[in-house]
PDB file of C-alpha atoms in Angstrom:
ATOM      1  CA  MET D  41       0.000   0.000   0.000  1.00 70.00           C
ATOM      2  CA  LYS D  42       1.303   3.402  -1.001  1.00 81.00           C
ATOM      3  CA  TYR D  43       0.658   5.198   2.312  1.00 89.00           C
ATOM      4  CA  LYS D  44       0.867   2.205   4.669  1.00 94.00           C
ATOM      5  CA  ALA D  45       2.681   4.038   7.494  1.00 96.00           C
ATOM      6  CA  LEU D  46       0.128   6.871   7.465  1.00 96.00           C
ATOM      7  CA  TYR D  47      -2.869   4.551   7.554  1.00 95.00           C
ATOM      8  CA  SER D  48      -1.240   2.605  10.405  1.00 97.00           C
ATOM      9  CA  VAL D  49      -0.999   5.838  12.440  1.00 97.00           C
ATOM     10  CA  LEU D  50      -4.653   6.669  11.707  1.00 97.00           C
ATOM     11  CA  GLU D  51      -5.942   3.178  12.534  1.00 97.00           C
ATOM     12  CA  LYS D  52      -3.922   3.067  15.756  1.00 97.00           C
ATOM     13  CA  ARG D  53      -5.314   6.459  16.794  1.00 98.00           C
ATOM     14  CA  MET D  54      -8.853   5.324  16.031  1.00 97.00           C
ATOM     15  CA  ALA D  55      -8.356   2.260  18.251  1.00 97.00           C
ATOM     16  CA  GLU D  56      -6.907   4.333  21.105  1.00 96.00           C
ATOM     17  CA  VAL D  57      -9.032   7.506  21.145  1.00 96.00           C
ATOM     18  CA  SER D  58     -12.778   7.534  21.592  1.00 95.00           C
ATOM     19  CA  GLY D  59     -14.414   9.777  19.003  1.00 95.00           C
ATOM     20  CA  PHE D  60     -11.424   9.894  16.659  1.00 97.00           C
ATOM     21  CA  ARG D  61     -12.508   9.502  13.053  1.00 96.00           C
ATOM     22  CA  TYR D  62     -11.218  10.144   9.597  1.00 96.00           C
ATOM     23  CA  ASP D  63     -12.763  10.558   6.166  1.00 94.00           C
ATOM     24  CA  ASP D  64     -10.570   9.280   3.341  1.00 90.00           C
ATOM     25  CA  ARG D  65     -11.269  11.170   0.125  1.00 84.00           C
ATOM     26  CA  SER D  66      -8.047  10.035  -1.530  1.00 82.00           C
ATOM     27  CA  CYS D  67      -7.762   9.092  -5.179  1.00 73.00           C
ATOM     28  CA  TRP D  68      -4.456   7.183  -5.080  1.00 64.00           C
ATOM     29  CA  HIS D  69      -6.188   3.804  -4.900  1.00 63.00           C
ATOM     30  CA  LEU D  70      -8.386   4.309  -7.984  1.00 62.00           C
ATOM     31  CA  ALA D  71      -7.768   1.810 -10.786  1.00 65.00           C
ATOM     32  CA  ARG D  72      -7.934   4.515 -13.469  1.00 72.00           C
ATOM     33  CA  PRO D  73      -7.265   7.895 -11.879  1.00 66.00           C
ATOM     34  CA  THR D  74      -7.834  10.980 -13.971  1.00 67.00           C
ATOM     35  CA  TYR D  75      -5.251  13.724 -14.331  1.00 60.00           C
ATOM     36  CA  VAL D  76      -6.940  15.692 -11.541  1.00 62.00           C
ATOM     37  CA  ASP D  77      -7.027  12.587  -9.325  1.00 59.00           C
ATOM     38  CA  ARG D  78      -3.277  12.149  -9.748  1.00 62.00           C
ATOM     39  CA  LEU D  79      -2.685  15.783  -8.752  1.00 62.00           C
ATOM     40  CA  HIS D  80      -4.581  15.300  -5.481  1.00 66.00           C
ATOM     41  CA  SER D  81      -3.785  11.701  -4.677  1.00 77.00           C
ATOM     42  CA  LEU D  82      -4.042  11.896  -0.863  1.00 88.00           C
ATOM     43  CA  TRP D  83      -6.780  13.808   0.910  1.00 90.00           C
ATOM     44  CA  ILE D  84      -7.830  12.774   4.419  1.00 94.00           C
ATOM     45  CA  ILE D  85      -9.841  14.771   6.934  1.00 95.00           C
ATOM     46  CA  ALA D  86      -9.433  13.612  10.550  1.00 97.00           C
ATOM     47  CA  VAL D  87     -11.113  14.819  13.742  1.00 97.00           C
ATOM     48  CA  ASP D  88      -9.294  14.179  17.010  1.00 96.00           C
ATOM     49  CA  PRO D  89     -11.198  15.142  20.171  1.00 95.00           C
ATOM     50  CA  ALA D  90      -8.200  14.201  22.342  1.00 94.00           C
ATOM     51  CA  THR D  91      -6.062  17.000  20.871  1.00 94.00           C
ATOM     52  CA  GLY D  92      -9.051  19.250  20.045  1.00 94.00           C
ATOM     53  CA  ARG D  93      -8.079  19.499  16.382  1.00 96.00           C
ATOM     54  CA  GLN D  94      -9.251  18.789  12.873  1.00 96.00           C
ATOM     55  CA  PHE D  95      -6.536  17.679  10.459  1.00 97.00           C
ATOM     56  CA  TRP D  96      -6.261  17.780   6.682  1.00 96.00           C
ATOM     57  CA  ILE D  97      -3.610  15.365   5.427  1.00 96.00           C
ATOM     58  CA  THR D  98      -2.700  15.814   1.782  1.00 93.00           C
ATOM     59  CA  HIS D  99      -0.244  14.911  -0.917  1.00 90.00           C
ATOM     60  CA  ASP D 100      -0.552  17.097  -3.993  1.00 82.00           C
ATOM     61  CA  GLY D 101       1.725  16.699  -6.967  1.00 70.00           C
ATOM     62  CA  SER D 102       5.046  14.979  -6.639  1.00 73.00           C
ATOM     63  CA  SER D 103       6.549  16.296  -3.406  1.00 79.00           C
ATOM     64  CA  ASP D 104       3.990  18.447  -1.568  1.00 85.00           C
ATOM     65  CA  PHE D 105       3.120  16.452   1.545  1.00 93.00           C
ATOM     66  CA  ARG D 106       1.235  18.496   4.119  1.00 94.00           C
ATOM     67  CA  ILE D 107      -0.609  18.346   7.422  1.00 96.00           C
ATOM     68  CA  SER D 108      -2.903  21.293   8.100  1.00 95.00           C
ATOM     69  CA  PHE D 109      -4.900  21.627  11.296  1.00 95.00           C
ATOM     70  CA  ARG D 110      -7.194  23.898  13.271  1.00 95.00           C
ATOM     71  CA  SER D 111      -8.612  23.800  16.749  1.00 94.00           C
ATOM     72  CA  ILE D 112     -12.163  22.508  17.247  1.00 94.00           C
ATOM     73  CA  ASP D 113     -14.720  23.269  19.922  1.00 92.00           C
ATOM     74  CA  GLU D 114     -17.121  20.870  21.687  1.00 88.00           C
ATOM     75  CA  GLN D 115     -19.478  20.931  18.681  1.00 88.00           C
ATOM     76  CA  MET D 116     -16.548  20.063  16.378  1.00 87.00           C
ATOM     77  CA  ASN D 117     -16.555  23.533  14.781  1.00 89.00           C
ATOM     78  CA  ASN D 118     -13.201  24.902  13.595  1.00 90.00           C
ATOM     79  CA  TYR D 119     -11.807  28.089  15.097  1.00 91.00           C
ATOM     80  CA  GLY D 120      -8.530  29.953  15.232  1.00 92.00           C
ATOM     81  CA  PRO D 121      -5.700  29.987  12.736  1.00 93.00           C
ATOM     82  CA  THR D 122      -4.897  27.133  10.374  1.00 93.00           C
ATOM     83  CA  ARG D 123      -1.411  25.750  10.869  1.00 94.00           C
ATOM     84  CA  ASP D 124       0.532  23.944   8.152  1.00 94.00           C
ATOM     85  CA  ILE D 125       3.336  21.452   8.430  1.00 94.00           C
ATOM     86  CA  ARG D 126       5.180  20.487   5.276  1.00 94.00           C
ATOM     87  CA  CYS D 127       6.675  17.022   5.055  1.00 94.00           C
ATOM     88  CA  THR D 128       9.362  15.626   2.782  1.00 93.00           C
ATOM     89  CA  SER D 129       8.010  12.108   2.177  1.00 93.00           C
ATOM     90  CA  ARG D 130       5.228   9.651   3.027  1.00 92.00           C
ATOM     91  CA  THR D 131       7.324   8.394   5.943  1.00 94.00           C
ATOM     92  CA  ASP D 132       7.916  11.926   7.228  1.00 95.00           C
ATOM     93  CA  LEU D 133       4.174  12.631   6.907  1.00 95.00           C
ATOM     94  CA  ALA D 134       3.274   9.602   9.050  1.00 97.00           C
ATOM     95  CA  GLY D 135       5.972  10.406  11.607  1.00 96.00           C
ATOM     96  CA  LYS D 136       4.929  14.025  12.032  1.00 96.00           C
ATOM     97  CA  LEU D 137       1.258  13.093  12.348  1.00 96.00           C
ATOM     98  CA  GLN D 138       2.130  10.565  15.056  1.00 96.00           C
ATOM     99  CA  GLN D 139       4.182  13.241  16.798  1.00 95.00           C
ATOM    100  CA  LEU D 140       1.214  15.671  16.681  1.00 95.00           C
ATOM    101  CA  PHE D 141      -0.968  13.005  18.281  1.00 95.00           C
ATOM    102  CA  SER D 142       1.493  12.070  21.022  1.00 92.00           C
ATOM    103  CA  GLU D 143       2.932  15.556  21.656  1.00 91.00           C
ATOM    104  CA  PRO D 144       0.244  18.042  20.499  1.00 85.00           C
ATOM    105  CA  ASP D 145       2.335  21.165  21.127  1.00 83.00           C
ATOM    106  CA  THR D 146       5.341  20.053  19.116  1.00 80.00           C
ATOM    107  CA  LEU D 147       5.987  21.177  15.543  1.00 72.00           C
ATOM    108  CA  ILE D 148       4.084  24.414  16.166  1.00 67.00           C
ATOM    109  CA  ASN D 149       5.917  27.682  15.614  1.00 56.00           C
TER     110      ASN D 149
END
């Protein structure tokens, strides 16, 4: 699987945290992706009540791996600034997401 490490992090989080969920809108697994699908191959939206954040996990083009996130309130509404973390590879993406789950205040400037 192309993003195995990332999906492992997401599945582990779902098993550990009540209310954690993610919506996978990715196109990488399509048998016949269109040009647009290939440009936006990874697109996952995750909600993590434990950290109080909503995450957008994307891979656009050849080397633009990114985790964006915002704070959420009790009704799961976004508020505050959006923060972006750029990653260098699929492995880096999975590692930084795991780090944001285990140490929520890290990687934030």
